[in-house]
Coordinates of C-alpha atoms (C1' of nucleotides) in Angstrom, one line a residue:
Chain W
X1459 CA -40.4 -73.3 51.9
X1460 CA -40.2 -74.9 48.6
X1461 CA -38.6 -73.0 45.6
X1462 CA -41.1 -72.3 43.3
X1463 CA -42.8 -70.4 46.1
X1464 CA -39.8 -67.9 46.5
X1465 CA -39.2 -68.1 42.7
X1466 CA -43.4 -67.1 42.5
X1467 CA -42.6 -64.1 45.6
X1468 CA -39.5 -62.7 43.8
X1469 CA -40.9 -62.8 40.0
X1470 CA -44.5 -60.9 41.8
X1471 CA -41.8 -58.3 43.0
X1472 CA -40.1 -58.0 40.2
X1473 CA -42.9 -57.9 37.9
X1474 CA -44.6 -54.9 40.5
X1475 CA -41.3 -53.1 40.0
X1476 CA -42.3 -52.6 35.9
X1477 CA -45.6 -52.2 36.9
X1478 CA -45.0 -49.3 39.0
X1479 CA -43.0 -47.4 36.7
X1480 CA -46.0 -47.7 34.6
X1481 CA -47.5 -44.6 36.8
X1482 CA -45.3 -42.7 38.2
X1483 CA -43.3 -44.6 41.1
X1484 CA -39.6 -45.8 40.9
X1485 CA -38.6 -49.6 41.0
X1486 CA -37.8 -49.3 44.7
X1487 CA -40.7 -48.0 45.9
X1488 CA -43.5 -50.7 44.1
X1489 CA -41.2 -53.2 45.0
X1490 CA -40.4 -52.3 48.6
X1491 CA -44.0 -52.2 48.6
X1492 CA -44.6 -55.5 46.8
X1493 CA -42.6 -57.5 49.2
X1494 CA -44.5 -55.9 52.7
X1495 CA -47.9 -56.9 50.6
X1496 CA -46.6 -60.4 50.5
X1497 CA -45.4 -60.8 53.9
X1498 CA -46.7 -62.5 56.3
X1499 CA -44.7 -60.8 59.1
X1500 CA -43.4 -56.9 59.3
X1501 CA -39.6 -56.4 58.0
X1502 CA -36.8 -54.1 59.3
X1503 CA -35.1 -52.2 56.9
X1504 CA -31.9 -54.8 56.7
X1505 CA -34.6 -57.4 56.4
X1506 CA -36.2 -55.1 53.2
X1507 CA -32.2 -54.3 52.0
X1508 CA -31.3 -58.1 52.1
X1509 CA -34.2 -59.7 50.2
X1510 CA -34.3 -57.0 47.6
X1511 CA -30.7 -56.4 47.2
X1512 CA -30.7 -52.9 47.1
X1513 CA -28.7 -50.5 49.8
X1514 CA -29.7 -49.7 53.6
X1515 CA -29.9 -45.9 52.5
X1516 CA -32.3 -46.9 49.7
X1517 CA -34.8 -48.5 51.0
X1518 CA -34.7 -45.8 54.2
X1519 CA -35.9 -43.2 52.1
X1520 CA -37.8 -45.1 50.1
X1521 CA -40.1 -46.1 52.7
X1522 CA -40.3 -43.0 54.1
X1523 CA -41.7 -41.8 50.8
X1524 CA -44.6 -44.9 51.4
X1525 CA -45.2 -43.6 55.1
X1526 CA -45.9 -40.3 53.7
X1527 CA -48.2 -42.3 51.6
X1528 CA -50.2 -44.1 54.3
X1529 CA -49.0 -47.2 51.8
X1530 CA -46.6 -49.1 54.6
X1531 CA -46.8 -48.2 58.3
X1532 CA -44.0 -48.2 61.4
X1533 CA -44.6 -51.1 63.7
X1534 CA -43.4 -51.8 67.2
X1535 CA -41.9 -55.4 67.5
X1536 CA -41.0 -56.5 70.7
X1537 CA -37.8 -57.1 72.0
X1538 CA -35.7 -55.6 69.1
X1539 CA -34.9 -52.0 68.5
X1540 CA -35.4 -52.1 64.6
X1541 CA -37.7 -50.6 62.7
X1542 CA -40.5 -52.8 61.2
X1543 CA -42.9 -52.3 58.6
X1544 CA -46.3 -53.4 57.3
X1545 CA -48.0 -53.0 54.2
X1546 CA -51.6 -51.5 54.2
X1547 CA -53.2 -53.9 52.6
X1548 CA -56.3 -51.6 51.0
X1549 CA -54.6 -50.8 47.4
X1550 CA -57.0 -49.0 46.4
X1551 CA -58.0 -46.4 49.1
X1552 CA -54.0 -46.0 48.7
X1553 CA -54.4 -45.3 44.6
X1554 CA -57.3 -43.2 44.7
X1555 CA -55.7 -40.5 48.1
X1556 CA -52.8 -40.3 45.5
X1557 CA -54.7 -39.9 43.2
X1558 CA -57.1 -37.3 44.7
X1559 CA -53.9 -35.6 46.0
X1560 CA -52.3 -35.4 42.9
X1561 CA -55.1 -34.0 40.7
X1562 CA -55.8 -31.0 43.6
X1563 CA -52.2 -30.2 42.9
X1564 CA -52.1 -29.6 39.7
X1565 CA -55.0 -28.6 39.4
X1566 CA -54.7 -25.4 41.9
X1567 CA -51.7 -24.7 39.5
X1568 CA -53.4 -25.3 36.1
X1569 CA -56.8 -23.0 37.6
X1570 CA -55.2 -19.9 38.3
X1571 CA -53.4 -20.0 35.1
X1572 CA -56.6 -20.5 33.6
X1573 CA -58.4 -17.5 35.7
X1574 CA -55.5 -15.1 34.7
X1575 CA -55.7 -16.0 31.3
X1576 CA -60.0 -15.8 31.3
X1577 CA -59.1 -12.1 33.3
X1578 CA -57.1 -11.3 29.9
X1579 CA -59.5 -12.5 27.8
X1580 CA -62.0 -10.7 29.2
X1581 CA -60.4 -7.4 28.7
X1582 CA -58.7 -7.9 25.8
X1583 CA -62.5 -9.0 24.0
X1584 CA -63.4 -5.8 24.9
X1585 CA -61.6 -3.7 21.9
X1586 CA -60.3 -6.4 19.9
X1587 CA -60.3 -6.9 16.1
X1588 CA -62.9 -9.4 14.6
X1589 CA -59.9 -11.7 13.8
X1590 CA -58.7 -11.7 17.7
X1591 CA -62.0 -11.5 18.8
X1592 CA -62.4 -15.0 17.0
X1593 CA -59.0 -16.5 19.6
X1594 CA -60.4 -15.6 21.9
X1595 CA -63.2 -17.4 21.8
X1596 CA -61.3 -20.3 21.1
X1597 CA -59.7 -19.8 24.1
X1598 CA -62.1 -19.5 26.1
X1599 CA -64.2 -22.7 25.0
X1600 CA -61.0 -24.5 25.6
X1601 CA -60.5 -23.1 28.4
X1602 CA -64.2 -24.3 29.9
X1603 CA -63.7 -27.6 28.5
X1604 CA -60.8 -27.9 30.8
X1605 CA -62.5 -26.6 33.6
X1606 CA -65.8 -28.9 33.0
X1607 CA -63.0 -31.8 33.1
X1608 CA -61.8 -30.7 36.5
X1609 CA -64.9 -31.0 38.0
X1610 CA -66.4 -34.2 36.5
X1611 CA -63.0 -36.1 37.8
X1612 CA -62.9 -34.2 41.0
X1613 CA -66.6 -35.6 41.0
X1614 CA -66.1 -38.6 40.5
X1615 CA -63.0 -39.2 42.9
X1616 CA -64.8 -38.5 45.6
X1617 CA -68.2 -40.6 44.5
X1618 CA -65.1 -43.8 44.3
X1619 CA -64.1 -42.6 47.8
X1620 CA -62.8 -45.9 49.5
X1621 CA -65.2 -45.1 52.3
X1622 CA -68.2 -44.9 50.3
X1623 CA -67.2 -47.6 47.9
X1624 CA -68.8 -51.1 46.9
X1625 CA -69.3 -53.5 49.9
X1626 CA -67.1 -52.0 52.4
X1627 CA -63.6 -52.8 52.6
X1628 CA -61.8 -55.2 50.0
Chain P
X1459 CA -52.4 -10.1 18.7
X1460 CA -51.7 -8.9 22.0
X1461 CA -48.4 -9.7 24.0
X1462 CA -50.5 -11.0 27.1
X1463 CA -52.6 -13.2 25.5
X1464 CA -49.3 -14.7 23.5
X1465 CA -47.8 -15.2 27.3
X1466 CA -50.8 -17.1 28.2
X1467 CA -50.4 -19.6 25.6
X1468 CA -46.9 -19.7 26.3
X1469 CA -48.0 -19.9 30.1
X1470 CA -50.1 -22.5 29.2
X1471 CA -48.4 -24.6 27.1
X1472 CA -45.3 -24.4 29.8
X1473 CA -48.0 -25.6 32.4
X1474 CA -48.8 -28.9 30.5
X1475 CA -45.2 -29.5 30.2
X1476 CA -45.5 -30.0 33.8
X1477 CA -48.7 -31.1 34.7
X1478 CA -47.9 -34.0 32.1
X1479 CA -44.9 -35.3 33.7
X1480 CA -47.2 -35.4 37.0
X1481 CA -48.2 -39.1 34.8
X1482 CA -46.6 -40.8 32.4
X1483 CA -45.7 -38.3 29.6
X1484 CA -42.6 -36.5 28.6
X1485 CA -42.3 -32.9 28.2
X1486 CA -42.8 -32.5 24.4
X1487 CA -45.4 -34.9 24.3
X1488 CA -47.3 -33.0 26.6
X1489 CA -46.3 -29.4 25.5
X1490 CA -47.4 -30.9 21.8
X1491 CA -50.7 -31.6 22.7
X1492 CA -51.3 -28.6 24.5
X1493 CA -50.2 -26.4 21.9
X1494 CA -52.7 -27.9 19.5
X1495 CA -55.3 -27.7 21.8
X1496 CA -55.3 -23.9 21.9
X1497 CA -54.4 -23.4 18.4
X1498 CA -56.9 -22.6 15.8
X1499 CA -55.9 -24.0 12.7
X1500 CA -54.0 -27.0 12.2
X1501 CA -50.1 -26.9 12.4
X1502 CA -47.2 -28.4 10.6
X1503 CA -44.1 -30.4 12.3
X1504 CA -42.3 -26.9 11.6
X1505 CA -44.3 -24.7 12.9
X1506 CA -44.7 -26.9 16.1
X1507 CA -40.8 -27.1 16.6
X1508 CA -40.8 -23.5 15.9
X1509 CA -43.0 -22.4 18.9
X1510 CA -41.8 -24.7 21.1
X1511 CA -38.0 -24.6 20.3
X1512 CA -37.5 -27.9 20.0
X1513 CA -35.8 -30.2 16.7
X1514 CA -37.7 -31.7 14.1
X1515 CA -37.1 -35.3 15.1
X1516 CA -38.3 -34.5 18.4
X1517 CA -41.8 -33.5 16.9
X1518 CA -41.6 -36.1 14.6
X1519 CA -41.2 -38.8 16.9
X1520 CA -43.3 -37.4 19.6
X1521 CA -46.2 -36.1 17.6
X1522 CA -46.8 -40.0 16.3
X1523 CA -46.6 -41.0 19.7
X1524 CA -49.9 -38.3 20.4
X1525 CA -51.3 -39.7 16.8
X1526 CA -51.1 -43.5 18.4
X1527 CA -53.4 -42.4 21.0
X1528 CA -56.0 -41.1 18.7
X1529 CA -55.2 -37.6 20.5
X1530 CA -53.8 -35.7 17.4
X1531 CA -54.8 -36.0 13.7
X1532 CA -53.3 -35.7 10.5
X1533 CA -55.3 -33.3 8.4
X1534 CA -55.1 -32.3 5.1
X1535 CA -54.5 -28.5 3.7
X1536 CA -54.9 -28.0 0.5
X1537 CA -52.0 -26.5 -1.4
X1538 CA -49.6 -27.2 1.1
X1539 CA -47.2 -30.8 0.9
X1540 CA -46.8 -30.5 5.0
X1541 CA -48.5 -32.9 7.3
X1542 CA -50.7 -30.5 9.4
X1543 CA -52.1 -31.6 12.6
X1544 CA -55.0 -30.7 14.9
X1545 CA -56.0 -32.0 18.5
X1546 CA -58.9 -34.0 19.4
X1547 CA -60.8 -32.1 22.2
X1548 CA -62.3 -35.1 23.9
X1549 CA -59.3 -34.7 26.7
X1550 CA -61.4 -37.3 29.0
X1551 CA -61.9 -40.1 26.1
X1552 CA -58.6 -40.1 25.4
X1553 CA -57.6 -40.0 28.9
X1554 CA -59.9 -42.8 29.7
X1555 CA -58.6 -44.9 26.7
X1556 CA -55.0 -45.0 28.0
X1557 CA -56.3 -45.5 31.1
X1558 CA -58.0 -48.7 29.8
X1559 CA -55.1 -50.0 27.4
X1560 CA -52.7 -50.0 30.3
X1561 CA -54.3 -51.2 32.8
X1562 CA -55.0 -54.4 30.5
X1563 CA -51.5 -54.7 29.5
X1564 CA -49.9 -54.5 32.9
X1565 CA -52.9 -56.8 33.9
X1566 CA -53.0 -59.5 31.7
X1567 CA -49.1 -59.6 32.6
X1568 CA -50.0 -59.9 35.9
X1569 CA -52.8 -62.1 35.8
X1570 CA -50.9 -64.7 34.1
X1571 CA -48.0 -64.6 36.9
X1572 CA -51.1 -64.6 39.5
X1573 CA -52.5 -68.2 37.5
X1574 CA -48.5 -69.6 38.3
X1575 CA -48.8 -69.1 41.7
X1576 CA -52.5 -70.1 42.6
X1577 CA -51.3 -73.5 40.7
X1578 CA -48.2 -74.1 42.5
X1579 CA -49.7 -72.7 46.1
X1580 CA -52.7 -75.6 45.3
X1581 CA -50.1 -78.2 44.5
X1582 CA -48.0 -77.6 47.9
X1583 CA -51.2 -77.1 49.8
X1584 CA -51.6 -80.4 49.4
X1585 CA -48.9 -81.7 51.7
X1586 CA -47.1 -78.7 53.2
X1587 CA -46.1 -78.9 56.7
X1588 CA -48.6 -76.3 59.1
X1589 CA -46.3 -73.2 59.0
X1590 CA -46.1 -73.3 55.4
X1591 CA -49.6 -73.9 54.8
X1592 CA -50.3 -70.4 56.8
X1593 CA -48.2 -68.5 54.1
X1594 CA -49.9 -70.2 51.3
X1595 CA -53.1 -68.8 52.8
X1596 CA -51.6 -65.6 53.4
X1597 CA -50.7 -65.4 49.4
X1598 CA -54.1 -66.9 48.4
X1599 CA -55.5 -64.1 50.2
X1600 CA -53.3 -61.6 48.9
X1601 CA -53.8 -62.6 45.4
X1602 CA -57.1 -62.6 45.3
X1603 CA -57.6 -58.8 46.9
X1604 CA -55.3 -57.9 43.8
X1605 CA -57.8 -60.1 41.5
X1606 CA -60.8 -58.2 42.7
X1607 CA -59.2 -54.8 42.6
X1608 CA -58.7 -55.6 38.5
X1609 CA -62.4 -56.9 38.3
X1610 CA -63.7 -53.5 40.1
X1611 CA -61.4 -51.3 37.9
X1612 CA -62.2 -52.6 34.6
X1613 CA -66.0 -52.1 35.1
X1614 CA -65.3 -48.3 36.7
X1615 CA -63.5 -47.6 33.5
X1616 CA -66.7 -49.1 31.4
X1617 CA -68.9 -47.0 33.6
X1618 CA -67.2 -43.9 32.9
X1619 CA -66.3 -45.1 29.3
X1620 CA -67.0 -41.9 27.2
X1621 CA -69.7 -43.1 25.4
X1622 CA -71.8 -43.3 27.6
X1623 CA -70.4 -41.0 30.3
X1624 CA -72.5 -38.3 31.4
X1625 CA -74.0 -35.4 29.1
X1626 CA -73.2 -36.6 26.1
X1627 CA -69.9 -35.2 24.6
X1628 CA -68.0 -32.0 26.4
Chain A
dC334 C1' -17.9 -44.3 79.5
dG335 C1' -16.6 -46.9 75.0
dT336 C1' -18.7 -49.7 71.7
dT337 C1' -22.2 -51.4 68.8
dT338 C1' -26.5 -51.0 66.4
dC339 C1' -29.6 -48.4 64.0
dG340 C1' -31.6 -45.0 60.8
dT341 C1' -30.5 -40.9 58.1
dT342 C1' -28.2 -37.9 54.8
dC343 C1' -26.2 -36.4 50.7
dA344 C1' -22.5 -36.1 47.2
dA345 C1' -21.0 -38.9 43.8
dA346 C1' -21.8 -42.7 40.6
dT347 C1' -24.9 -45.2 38.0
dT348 C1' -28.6 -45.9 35.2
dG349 C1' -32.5 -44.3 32.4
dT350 C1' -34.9 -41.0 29.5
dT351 C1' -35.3 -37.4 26.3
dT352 C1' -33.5 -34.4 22.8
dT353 C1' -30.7 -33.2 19.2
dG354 C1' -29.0 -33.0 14.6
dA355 C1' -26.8 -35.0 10.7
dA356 C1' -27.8 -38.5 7.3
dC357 C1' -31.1 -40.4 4.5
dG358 C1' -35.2 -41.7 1.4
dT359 C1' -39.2 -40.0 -0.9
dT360 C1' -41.9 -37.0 -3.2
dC361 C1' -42.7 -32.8 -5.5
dT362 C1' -41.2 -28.9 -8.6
dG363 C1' -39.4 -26.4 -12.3
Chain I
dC260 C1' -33.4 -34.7 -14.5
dA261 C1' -31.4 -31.8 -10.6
dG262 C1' -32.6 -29.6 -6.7
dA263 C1' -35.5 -28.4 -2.9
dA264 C1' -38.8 -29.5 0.6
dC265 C1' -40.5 -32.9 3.6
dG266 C1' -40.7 -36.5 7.1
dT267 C1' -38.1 -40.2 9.4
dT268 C1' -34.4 -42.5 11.8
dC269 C1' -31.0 -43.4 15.1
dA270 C1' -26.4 -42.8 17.4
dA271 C1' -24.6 -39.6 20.3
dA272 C1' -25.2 -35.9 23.6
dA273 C1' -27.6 -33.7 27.2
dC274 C1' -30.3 -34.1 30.9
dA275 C1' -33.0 -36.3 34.8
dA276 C1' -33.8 -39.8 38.2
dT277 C1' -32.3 -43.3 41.1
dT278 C1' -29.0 -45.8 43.8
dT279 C1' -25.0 -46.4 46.3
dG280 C1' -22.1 -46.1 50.2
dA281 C1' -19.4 -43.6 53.4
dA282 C1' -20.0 -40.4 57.1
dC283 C1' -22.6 -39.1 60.7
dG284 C1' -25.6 -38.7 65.1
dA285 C1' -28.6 -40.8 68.3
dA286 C1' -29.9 -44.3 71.2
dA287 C1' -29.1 -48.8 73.4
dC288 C1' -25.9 -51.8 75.5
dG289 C1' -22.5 -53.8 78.6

DNA sequence: CGTTTCGTTCAAATTGTTTTGAACGTTCTG
DNA sequence: CAGAACGTTCAAAACAATTTGAACGAAACG
């Protein structure tokens, strides 16, 4: 394999490992990920721990957090007892699940906070002073904006659904 | 003002501390923005790093982070010498926005490593030996799934681009 | 069996990020 | 003009996240 072909493989997994921390995943992850995308074959851990030059106990857990992900899956090869791995290949259905995923967490978190705080509202509005009265209105218009947001992105997550999206599968 | 409702703000303001870790923003950047989001009136650098307990170069630095992303603004108060600041409600437009601005950065990044190795994969295509000829279909293939997942991102984020998105403004 | 090959775990080390606070320049104020 | 009130800066400190590697257990091997 000529050189500029690796140098072109090792400079796409390097740059994936920047572009990862852009959103939330560490270096290892987007670029264990980044090498499986490229390969033509599955990889054993050692395989994974050689070309990237990081340690055996890295890239196990690392990859495990990808499983969880439905990002990389377990293979079976034949004749060896290792481990092998392969990418999925469908980026997005993998972005928007984590997505999805990510928003119903903190967003189970963030509505209950908001219910409590509409529950206080709601009593304190009854015998307020004029000036309170006036927070909490405030609050409470903020407090729907948020909620409006919720539901719109919610919305729209599912309407980008990798099943339902454009033209099938990538 | 009653001590509830002052333990929902803090509540709240804790929440987004959080919740914006969850992506791509540090804890006083995201505590910032929430506390101007519930406030009323606009509020100077102290009386930010007095509620939330943290130094004047932290709000300093921080709060001109939130003002780069059009998601604070200065205002003025008359008889006072203080910068005073007040959110921008539009949470979505200004999520969208960032959303837009980094995807384009990291893209046009990538993009331009993607050009590299579509040139060099032609040029070896040309007289590579049939093994190698499979991988440089498997990265041609590769590539261009990651090309079309830009194309199809970009337009979502027009779609949804605030303007026009649905219902006017929150 | 005893040995080797694997994957996993986790405490310690490394590396990266955020926060602090003292020092500073500028503008206002009396 | 001297002093106070502001916002900014940045090196050092505190804190958080990631990575390593040695230790371990389980399974395969001979």
């Amino acid at each position: 394999m000529e050189q500029k072909i690796m140098d072109f493989v090792d400079t796409f997994i390097e740059g994936a490992g920047e572009m990862g921390s852009g959103l939330g995943l560490n270096r290892s992850v987007a670029q264990l990920y980044a090498l499986l995308y490229l390969s033509n074959t599955p990889l054993s851990l050692d395989d994974m721990a050689n070309h990237l030059k990081i340690s055996k106990g890295n890239v196990s857990m690392n990859i495990r957090i990808l499983e969880s992900w439905n990002a990389v899956r377990k293979v079976w090869v034949k004749g060896s007892r290792k481990d092998y791995y392969e990418a999925d290949l469908d980026i997005l259905k993998i972005i928007v699940t984590r997505l999805k995923e990510g928003l119903n967490r903190r967003m189970s978190q963030a509505l209950s906070l908001l219910q409590n705080a509409e529950q206080t509202i709601a009593e304190n509005n009854q015998n307020g002073n004029t000036k309170d009265k006036e927070q909490f209105k405030v609050f409470q218009e903020r407090i729907d904006r948020i909620k409006k947001i919720h539901s719109m992105t919610t919305a729209l997550l599912t309407t980008i659904s990798p099943e339902k999206f454009l033209m099938g599968n990538l």
